[in-house]
Tab-separated table of C-alpha atoms in Angstrom:
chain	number	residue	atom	x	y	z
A	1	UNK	CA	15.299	17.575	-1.956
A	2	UNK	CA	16.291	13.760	-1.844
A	3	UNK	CA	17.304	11.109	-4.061
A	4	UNK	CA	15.410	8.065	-3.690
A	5	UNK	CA	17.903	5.338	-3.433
A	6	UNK	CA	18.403	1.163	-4.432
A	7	UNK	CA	19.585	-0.490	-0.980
A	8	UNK	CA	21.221	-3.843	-2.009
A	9	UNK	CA	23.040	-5.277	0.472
A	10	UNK	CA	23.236	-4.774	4.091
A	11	UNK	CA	26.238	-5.858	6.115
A	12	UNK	CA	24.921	-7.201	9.928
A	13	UNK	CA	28.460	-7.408	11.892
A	14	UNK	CA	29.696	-9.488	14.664
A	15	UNK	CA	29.875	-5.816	16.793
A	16	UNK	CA	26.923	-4.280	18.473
A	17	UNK	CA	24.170	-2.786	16.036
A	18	UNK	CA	20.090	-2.026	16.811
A	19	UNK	CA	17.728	-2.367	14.425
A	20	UNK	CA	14.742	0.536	14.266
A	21	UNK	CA	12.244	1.200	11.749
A	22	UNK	CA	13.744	-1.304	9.833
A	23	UNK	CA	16.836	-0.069	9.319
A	24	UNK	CA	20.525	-0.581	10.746
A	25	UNK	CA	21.588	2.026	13.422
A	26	UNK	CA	25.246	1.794	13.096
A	27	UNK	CA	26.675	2.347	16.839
A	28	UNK	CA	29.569	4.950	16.850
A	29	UNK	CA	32.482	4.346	18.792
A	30	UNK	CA	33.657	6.690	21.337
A	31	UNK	CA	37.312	7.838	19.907
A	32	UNK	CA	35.321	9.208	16.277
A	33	UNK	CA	36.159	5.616	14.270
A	34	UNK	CA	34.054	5.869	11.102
A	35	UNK	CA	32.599	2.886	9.293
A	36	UNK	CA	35.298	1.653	7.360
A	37	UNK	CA	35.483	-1.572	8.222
A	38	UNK	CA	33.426	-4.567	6.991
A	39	UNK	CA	35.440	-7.704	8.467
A	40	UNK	CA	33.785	-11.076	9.079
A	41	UNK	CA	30.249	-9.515	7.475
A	42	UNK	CA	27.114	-11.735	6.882
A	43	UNK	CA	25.233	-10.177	3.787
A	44	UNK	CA	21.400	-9.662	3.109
A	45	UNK	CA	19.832	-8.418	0.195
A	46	UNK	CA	17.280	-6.131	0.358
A	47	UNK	CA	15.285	-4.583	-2.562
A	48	UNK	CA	15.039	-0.521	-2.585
A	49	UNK	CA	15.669	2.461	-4.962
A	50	UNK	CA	18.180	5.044	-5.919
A	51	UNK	CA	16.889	7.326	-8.379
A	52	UNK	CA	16.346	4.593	-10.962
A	53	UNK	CA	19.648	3.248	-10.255
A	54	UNK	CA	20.844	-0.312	-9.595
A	55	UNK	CA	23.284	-0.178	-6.827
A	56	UNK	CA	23.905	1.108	-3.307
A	57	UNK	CA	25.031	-0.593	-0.451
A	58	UNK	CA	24.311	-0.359	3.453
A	59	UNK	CA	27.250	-1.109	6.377
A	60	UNK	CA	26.784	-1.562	9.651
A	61	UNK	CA	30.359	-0.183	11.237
A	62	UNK	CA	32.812	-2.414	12.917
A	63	UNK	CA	35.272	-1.469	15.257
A	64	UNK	CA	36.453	-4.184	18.117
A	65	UNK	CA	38.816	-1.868	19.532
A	66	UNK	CA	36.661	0.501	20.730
A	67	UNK	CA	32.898	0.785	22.812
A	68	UNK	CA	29.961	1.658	21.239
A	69	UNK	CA	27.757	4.318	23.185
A	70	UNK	CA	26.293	6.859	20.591
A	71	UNK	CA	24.307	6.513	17.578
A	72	UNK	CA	24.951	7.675	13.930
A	73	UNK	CA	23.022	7.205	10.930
A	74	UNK	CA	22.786	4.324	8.359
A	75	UNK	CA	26.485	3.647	6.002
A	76	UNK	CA	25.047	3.536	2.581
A	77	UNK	CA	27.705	3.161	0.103
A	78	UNK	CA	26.760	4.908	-3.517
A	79	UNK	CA	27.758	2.923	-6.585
A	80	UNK	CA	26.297	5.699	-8.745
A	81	UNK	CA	28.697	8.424	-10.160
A	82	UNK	CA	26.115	10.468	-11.094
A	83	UNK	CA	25.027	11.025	-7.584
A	84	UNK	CA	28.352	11.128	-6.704
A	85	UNK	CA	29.535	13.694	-8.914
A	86	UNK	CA	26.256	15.624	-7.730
A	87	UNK	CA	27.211	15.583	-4.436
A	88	UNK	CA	31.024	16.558	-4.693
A	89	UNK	CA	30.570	19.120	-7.540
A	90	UNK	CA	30.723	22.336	-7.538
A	91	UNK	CA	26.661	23.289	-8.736
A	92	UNK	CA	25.921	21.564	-4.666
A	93	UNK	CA	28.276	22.656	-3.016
A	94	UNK	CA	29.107	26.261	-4.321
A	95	UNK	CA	26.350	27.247	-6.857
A	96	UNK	CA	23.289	26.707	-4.669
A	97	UNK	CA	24.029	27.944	-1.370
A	98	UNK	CA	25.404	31.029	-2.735
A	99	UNK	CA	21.747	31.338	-4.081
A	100	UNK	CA	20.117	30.382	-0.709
A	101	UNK	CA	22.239	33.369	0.722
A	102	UNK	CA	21.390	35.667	-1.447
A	103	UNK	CA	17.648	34.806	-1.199
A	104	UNK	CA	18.211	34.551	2.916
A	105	UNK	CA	20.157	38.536	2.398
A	106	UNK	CA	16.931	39.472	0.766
A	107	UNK	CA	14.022	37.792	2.047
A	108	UNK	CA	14.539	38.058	5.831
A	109	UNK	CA	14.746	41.761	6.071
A	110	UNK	CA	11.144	42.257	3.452
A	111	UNK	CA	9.312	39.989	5.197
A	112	UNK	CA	10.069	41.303	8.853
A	113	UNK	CA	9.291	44.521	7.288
A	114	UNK	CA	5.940	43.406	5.700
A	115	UNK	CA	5.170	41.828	9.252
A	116	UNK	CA	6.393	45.279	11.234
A	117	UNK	CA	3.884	47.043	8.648
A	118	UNK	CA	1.160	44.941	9.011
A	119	UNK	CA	1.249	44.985	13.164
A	120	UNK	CA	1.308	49.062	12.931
A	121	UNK	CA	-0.752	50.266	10.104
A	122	UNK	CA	-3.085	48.237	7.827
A	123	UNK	CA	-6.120	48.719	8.340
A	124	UNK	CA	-8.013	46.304	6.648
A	125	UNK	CA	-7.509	43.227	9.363
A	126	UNK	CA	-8.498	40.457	6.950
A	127	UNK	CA	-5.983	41.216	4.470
A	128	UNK	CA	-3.127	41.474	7.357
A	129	UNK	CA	-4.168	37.677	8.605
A	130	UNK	CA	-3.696	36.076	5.502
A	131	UNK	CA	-0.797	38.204	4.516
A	132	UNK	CA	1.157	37.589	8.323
A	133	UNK	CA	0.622	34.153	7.836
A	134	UNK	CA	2.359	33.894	4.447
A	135	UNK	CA	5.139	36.390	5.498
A	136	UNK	CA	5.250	33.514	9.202
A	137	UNK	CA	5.744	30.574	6.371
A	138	UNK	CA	8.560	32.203	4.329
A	139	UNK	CA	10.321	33.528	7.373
A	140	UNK	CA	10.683	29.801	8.741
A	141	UNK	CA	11.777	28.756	5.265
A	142	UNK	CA	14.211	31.836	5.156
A	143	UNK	CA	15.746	30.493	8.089
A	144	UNK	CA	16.074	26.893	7.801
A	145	UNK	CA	18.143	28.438	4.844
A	146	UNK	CA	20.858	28.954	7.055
A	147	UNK	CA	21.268	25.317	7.955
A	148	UNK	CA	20.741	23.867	4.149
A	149	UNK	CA	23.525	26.743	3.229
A	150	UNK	CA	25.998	25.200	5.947
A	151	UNK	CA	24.795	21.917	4.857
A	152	UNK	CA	25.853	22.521	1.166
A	153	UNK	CA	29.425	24.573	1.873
A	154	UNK	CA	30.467	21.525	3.778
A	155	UNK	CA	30.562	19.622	1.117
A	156	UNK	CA	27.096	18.593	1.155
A	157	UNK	CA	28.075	16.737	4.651
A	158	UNK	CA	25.467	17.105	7.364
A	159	UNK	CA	26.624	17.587	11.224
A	160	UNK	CA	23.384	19.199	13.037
A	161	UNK	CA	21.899	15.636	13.974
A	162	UNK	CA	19.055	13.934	12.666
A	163	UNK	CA	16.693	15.941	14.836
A	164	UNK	CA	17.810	19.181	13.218
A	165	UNK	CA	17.650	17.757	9.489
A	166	UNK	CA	14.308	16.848	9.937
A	167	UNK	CA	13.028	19.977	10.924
A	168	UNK	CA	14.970	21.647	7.935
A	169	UNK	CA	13.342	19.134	5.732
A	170	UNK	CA	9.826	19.514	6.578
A	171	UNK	CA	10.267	23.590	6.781
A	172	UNK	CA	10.876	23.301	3.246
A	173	UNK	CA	7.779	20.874	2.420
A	174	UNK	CA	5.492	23.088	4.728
A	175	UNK	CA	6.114	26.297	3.065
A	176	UNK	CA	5.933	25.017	-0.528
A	177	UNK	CA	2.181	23.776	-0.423
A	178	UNK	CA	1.315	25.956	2.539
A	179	UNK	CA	2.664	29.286	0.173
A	180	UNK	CA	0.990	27.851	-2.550
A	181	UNK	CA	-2.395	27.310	-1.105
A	182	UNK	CA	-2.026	31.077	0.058
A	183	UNK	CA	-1.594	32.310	-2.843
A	184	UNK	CA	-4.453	31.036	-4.392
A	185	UNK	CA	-6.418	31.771	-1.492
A	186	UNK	CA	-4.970	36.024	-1.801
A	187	UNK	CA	-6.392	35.248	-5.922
A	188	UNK	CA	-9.894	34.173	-4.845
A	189	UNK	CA	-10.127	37.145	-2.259
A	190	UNK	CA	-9.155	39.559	-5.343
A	191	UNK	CA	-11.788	37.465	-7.516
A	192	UNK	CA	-14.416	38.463	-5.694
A	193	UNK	CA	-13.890	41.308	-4.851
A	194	UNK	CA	-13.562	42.676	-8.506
A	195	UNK	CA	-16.259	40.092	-10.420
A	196	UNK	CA	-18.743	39.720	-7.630
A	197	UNK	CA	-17.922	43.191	-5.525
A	198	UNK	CA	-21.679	43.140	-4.066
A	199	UNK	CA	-21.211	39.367	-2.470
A	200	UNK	CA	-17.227	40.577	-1.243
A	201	UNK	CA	-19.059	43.245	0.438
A	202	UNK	CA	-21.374	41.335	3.000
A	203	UNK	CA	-19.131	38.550	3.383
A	204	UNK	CA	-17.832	38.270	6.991
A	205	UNK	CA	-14.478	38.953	6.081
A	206	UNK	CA	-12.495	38.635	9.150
A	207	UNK	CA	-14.194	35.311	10.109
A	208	UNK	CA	-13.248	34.108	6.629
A	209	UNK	CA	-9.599	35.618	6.960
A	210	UNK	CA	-9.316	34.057	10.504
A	211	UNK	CA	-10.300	30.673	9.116
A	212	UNK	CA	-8.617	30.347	5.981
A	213	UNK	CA	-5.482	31.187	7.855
A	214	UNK	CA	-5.841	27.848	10.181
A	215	UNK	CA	-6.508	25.956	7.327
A	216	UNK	CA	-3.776	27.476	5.881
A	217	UNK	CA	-1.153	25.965	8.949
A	218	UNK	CA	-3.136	22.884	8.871
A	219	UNK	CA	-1.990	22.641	5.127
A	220	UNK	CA	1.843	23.357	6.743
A	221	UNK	CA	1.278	20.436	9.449
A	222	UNK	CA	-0.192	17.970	6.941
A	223	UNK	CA	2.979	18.826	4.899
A	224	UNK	CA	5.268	18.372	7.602
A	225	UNK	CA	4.637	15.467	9.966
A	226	UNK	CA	5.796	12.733	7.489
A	227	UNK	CA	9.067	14.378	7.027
A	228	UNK	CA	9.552	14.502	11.479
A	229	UNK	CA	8.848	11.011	11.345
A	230	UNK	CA	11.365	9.669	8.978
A	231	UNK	CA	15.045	8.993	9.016
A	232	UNK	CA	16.420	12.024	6.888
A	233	UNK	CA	20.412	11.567	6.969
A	234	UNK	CA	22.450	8.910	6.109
A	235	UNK	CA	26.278	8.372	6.043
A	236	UNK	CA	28.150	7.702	3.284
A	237	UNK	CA	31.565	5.733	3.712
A	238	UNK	CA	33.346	6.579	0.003
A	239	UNK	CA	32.505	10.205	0.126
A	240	UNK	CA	32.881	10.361	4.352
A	241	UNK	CA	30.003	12.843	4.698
A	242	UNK	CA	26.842	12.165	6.041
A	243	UNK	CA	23.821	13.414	3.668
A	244	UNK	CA	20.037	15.132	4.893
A	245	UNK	CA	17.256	14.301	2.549
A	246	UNK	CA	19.513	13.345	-0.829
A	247	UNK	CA	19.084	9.472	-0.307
A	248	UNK	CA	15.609	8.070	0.916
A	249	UNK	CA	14.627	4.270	0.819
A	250	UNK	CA	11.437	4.722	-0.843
A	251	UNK	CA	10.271	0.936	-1.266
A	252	UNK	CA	11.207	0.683	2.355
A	253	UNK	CA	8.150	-0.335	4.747
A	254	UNK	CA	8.930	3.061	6.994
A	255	UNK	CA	9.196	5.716	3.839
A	256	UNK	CA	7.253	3.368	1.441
A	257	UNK	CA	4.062	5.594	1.711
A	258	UNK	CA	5.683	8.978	0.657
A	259	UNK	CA	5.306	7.887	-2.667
A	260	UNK	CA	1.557	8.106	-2.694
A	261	UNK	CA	1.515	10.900	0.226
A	262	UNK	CA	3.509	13.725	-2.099
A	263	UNK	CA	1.882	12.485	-4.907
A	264	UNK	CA	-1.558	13.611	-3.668
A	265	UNK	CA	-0.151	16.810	-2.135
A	266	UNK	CA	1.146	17.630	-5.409
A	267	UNK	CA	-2.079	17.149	-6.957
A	268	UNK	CA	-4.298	18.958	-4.269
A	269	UNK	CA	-1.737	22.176	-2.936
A	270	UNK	CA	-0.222	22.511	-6.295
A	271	UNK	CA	-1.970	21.449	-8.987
A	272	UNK	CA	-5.492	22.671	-8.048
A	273	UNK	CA	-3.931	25.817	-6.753
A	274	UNK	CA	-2.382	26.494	-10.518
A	275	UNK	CA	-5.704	26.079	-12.123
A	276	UNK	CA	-7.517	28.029	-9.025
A	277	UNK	CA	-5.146	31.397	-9.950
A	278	UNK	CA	-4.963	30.725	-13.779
A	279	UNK	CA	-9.102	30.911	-13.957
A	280	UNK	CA	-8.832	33.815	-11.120
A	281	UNK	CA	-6.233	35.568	-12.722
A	282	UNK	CA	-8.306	35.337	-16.404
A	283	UNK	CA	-11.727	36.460	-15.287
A	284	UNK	CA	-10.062	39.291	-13.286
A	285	UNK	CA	-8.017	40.671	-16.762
A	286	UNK	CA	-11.471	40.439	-18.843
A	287	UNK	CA	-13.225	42.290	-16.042
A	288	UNK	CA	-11.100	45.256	-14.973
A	289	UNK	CA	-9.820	45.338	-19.004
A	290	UNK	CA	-13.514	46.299	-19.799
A	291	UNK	CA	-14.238	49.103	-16.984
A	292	UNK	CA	-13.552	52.713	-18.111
A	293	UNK	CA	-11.156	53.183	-15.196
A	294	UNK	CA	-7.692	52.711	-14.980
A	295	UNK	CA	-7.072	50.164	-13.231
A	296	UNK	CA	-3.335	49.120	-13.834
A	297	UNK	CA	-2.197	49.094	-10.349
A	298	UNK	CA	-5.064	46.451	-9.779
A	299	UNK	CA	-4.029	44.585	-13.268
A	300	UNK	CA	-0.345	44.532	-11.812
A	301	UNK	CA	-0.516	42.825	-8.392
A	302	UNK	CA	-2.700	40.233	-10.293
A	303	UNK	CA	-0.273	39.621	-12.794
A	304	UNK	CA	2.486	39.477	-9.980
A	305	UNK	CA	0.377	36.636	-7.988
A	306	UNK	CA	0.517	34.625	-11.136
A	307	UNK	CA	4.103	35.285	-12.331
A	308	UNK	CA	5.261	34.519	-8.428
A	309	UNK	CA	3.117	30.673	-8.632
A	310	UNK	CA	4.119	30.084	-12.276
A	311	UNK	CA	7.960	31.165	-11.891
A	312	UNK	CA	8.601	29.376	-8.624
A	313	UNK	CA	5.652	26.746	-7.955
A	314	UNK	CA	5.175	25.271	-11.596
A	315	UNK	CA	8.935	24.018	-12.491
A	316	UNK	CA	9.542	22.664	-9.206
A	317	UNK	CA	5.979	21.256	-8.976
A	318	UNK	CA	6.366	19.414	-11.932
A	319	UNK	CA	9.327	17.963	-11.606
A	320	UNK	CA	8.639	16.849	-8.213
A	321	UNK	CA	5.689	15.056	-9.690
A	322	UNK	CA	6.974	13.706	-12.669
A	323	UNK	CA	10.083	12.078	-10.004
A	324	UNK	CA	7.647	10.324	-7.991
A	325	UNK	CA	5.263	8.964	-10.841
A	326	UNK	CA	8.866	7.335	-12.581
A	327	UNK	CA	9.449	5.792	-9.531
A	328	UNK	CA	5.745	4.821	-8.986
A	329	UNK	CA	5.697	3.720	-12.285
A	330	UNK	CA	8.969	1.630	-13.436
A	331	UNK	CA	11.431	2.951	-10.286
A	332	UNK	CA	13.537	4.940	-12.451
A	333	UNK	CA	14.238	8.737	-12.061
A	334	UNK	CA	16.985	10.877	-14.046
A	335	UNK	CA	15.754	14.433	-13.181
A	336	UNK	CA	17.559	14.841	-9.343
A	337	UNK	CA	19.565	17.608	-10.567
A	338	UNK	CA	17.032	19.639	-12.304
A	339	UNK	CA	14.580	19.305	-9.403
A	340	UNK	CA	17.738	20.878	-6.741
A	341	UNK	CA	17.917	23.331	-9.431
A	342	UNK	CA	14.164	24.529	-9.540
A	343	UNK	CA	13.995	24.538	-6.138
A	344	UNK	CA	16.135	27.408	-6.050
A	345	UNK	CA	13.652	29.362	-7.928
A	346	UNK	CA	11.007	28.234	-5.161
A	347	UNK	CA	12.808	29.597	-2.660
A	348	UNK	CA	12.800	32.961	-4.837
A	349	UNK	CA	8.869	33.257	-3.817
A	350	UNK	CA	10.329	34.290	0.220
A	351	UNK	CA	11.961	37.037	-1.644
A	352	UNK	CA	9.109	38.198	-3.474
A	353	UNK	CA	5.766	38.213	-1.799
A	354	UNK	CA	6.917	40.879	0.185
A	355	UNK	CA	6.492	43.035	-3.240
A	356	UNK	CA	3.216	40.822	-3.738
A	357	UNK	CA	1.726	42.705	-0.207
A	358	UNK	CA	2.948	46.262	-1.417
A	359	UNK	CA	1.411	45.837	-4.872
A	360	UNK	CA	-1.992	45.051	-3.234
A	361	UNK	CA	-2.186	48.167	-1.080
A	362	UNK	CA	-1.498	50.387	-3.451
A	363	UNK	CA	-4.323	48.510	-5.683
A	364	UNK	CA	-6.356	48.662	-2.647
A	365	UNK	CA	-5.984	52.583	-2.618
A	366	UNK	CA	-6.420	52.787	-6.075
A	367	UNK	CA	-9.637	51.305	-5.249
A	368	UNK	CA	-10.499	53.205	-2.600
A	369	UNK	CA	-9.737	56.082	-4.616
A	370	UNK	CA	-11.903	55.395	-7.588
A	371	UNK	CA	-14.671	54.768	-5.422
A	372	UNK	CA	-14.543	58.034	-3.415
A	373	UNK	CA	-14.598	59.702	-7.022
A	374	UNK	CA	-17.977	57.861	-7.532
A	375	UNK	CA	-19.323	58.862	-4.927
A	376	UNK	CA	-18.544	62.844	-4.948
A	377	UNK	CA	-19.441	62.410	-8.828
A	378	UNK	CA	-22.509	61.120	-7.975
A	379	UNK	CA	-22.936	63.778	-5.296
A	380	UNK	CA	-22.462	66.713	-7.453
A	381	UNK	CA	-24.474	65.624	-10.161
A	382	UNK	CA	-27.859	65.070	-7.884
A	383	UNK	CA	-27.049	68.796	-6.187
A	384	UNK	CA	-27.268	69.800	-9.959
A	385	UNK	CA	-30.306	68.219	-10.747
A	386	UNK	CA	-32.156	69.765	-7.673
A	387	UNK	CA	-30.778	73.151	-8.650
C-alpha cells in the first residue's frame, strides 16, 4: 500500500552520494549520523507525485565528520500533513496491525490445517491442487504479515532493509490477483460441474487442475517481479523513520510504468474475475434452485465464494483502481487512507478460504450422496418392473 508522491527538489551535496535508477543513494556514515544536514546544497527540481499533492522534498545527507561506507535509502522530506498525520496516527500504527495479528492468529493455523487435510485424505486430487495452491498463496501473505505488523508498531518506520521490504511488498500484490484468479477458477470448476455435469465428467480433470495451478503462480510472478525491481523504502528526515511502499515516485522513469502495469492487472485478475463468479455464481442459483433436491450445502459454498471476492476483492479493487486512474488522469489522489483501510478486509480472505475448502466437501458429499440415492432408486425400481 503506497502513496504516490510529488519529488520537488533534490539536494546534490558537496559529500559523497551515487546515483542509481535515477535516484539519490544517500551514503550513511559509519557512527549512525542521519540526514539532517543540508549545508552548502545545490538544488534541482524535479517533477513527480505525492498523492495529488504539491510538495515533497529529496536530501542527499551530509556529514564531513564522518566516512561514508553503507547505503540507506532516499531523504524525502513530506510537506503534506495529511500523510503525515497518516503516518504518525494512531489508525497506522495501532489500528491496523492489531488487525493483521488477529488475521495472522487465525489464518496460519486454518490454512496449515486445510494443507495437512488435503496431503492425508481428499480424495478427489484435482480439487486438492487448486485448493493447496490457494492455501500456498495465503500462507506467504499470512506471513509477510509479521513483518508489515512490526513495520506498523514501529511507528510505521521500516528497519528490515530494502531487500526484505520488497519481498513483503510483492507477497501482498501476488496473493491479491493470484487469490483472486483462484477463486474464479474454484467458481468455473463448480459451474460445470452443476450446469454442464455430462462435459465435467469426461474432462481430464487432473491435467486441467495441474495446469490451471501453474497458471495460477504465473499470475503470482507476473504480480510480483515489478515490485523486486523497484526501490520500496524511503527515509524521511521530519518524521526520522524510514517508510516501505507508502511513498513511490510514480512519474519517475524507474516506477513510471506501474501506472499502466496495475492498471491492467486490475482490469484482467480483478475485474474479469468479478464478472467470471457473478455470472458463475447466477447460473449456478437458477440451476440447483430448480432441481427437486436439496441442495443447500451446494447453494452455501457458492454463496461463500462470492461473499469472500465481493467482501475482500471488490472495495480494495476499486479503490486501487480508481487511485491509479486520478493519477493517470490529472495526478491527484485523496483516497490513501481508505485504500490501507480496505486492504485490511483483503487480508480477511487468508482467514476465510479455509471455511471456503470445508464448505465444498461437504457439498461434494452431498453430491455424492444424492447421486448414490439415484442410483439405488433407479435400481429398485427396474428389480420391480421385472418382478
Amino acid at each position: 500500500m503506497f502513496t504516490p508522491y510529488m519529488l520537488t527538489q533534490i539536494s546534490v551535496l558537496s559529500t559523497p552520494y551515487i546515483l542509481k535508477m535515477g535516484l539519490v543513494l544517500q551514503l550513511q556514515p559509519l557512527k549512525g549520523c542521519k540526514p539532517s544536514s543540508y549545508k552548502n546544497a545545490t538544488v534541482h527540481n524535479v517533477k513527480t507525485f505525492l498523492h495529488g499533492l504539491q510538495s515533497v522534498t529529496a536530501f542527499s545527507h551530509s556529514d564531513n565528520s564522518a566516512s561514508f561506507l553503507t547505503y540507506s535509502p532516499p531523504a524525502l522530506n513530506l510537506l503534506n500533513n495529511s500523510t503525515v498525520r497518516y503516518l504518525g496516527g494512531s489508525l497506522s500504527t495501532r489500528v491496523i496491525p492489531i488487525i493483521y495479528m488477529l488475521v495472522v492468529t487465525v489464518g496460519i493455523p486454518a490454512n496449515v490445517s486445510i494443507l495437512c487435510l488435503l496431503v492425508t485424505k481428499i480424495r478427489k486430487v484435482s480439487s486438492a491442487i487448486l485448493y493447496c495452491s490457494l492455501a500456498v498463496s495465503d500462507l506467504f501473505l499470512l506471513l509477510s504479515l509479521f513483518f508489515k505488523a512490526h513495520y506498523h508498531f514501529h511507528g510505521n518506520h521500516w528497519v528490515l532493509g530494502e531487500t526484505a521490504c520488497r519481498v513483503v511488498t510483492a507477497c501482498f500484490y501476488g496473493n491479491l490477483y493470484c487469490s483472486a484468479t483462484a477463486l474464479a477458477c474454484i467458481s468455473i470448476e463448480r459451474h460445470l460441474a452443476v450446469v454442464y455435469p455430462f462435459l465435467y465428467k469426461s474432462m481430464p480433470k487432473r491435467m486441467c487442475a495441474a495446469w490451471v495451478s501453474l497458471a495460477l503462480w504465473g499470475v503470482f510472478g507476473v504480480a510480483i517481479i515489478p515490485e523486486l525491481i523497484i526501490q520500496q523504502s524511503y527515509w524521511l528526515p521530519q518524521l526520522n523513520r524510514t517508510t516501505c511502499h507508502d511513498v513511490l515516485p510514480l512519474d519517475h522513469s524507474s516506477h513510471m510504468f506501474l501506472l499502466y502495469y496495475h492498471l491492467i492487472l486490475i482490469v484482467f485478475f480483478l475485474v474479469v474475475p468479478l464478472v467470471v463468479i457473478a455470472v458463475c455464481f447466477a447460473r449456478i442459483i437458477n440451476k440447483l434452485t430448480r432441481s427437486h433436491f436439496d441442495w443447500v450445502t451446494y447453494i452455501k459454498a457458492s454463496t461463500l465464494v462470492f461473499s469472500i471476492f465481493l467482501v475482500c476483492f471488490v472495495p480494495p479493487g476499486v479503490l486501487h483502481f480508481v487511485h491509479y486512474v486520478q493519477l493517470f488522469v490529472d495526478g491527484t489522489e485523496t483516497l490513501y487512507v481508505y485504500f490501507n483501510v480496505a486492504v485490511c478486509l483483503c487480508y480477511v480472505h487468508t482467514c476465510l478460504d479455509p471455511f471456503l475448502f470445508l464448505f465444498m466437501s461437504k457439498a461434494a458429499q452431498s453430491r455424492f450422496h444424492f447421486k448414490t440415492f439415484k442410483r439405488k432408486t433407479l435400481s429398485s425400481v427396474l428389480l420391480t418392473s421385472n418382478t
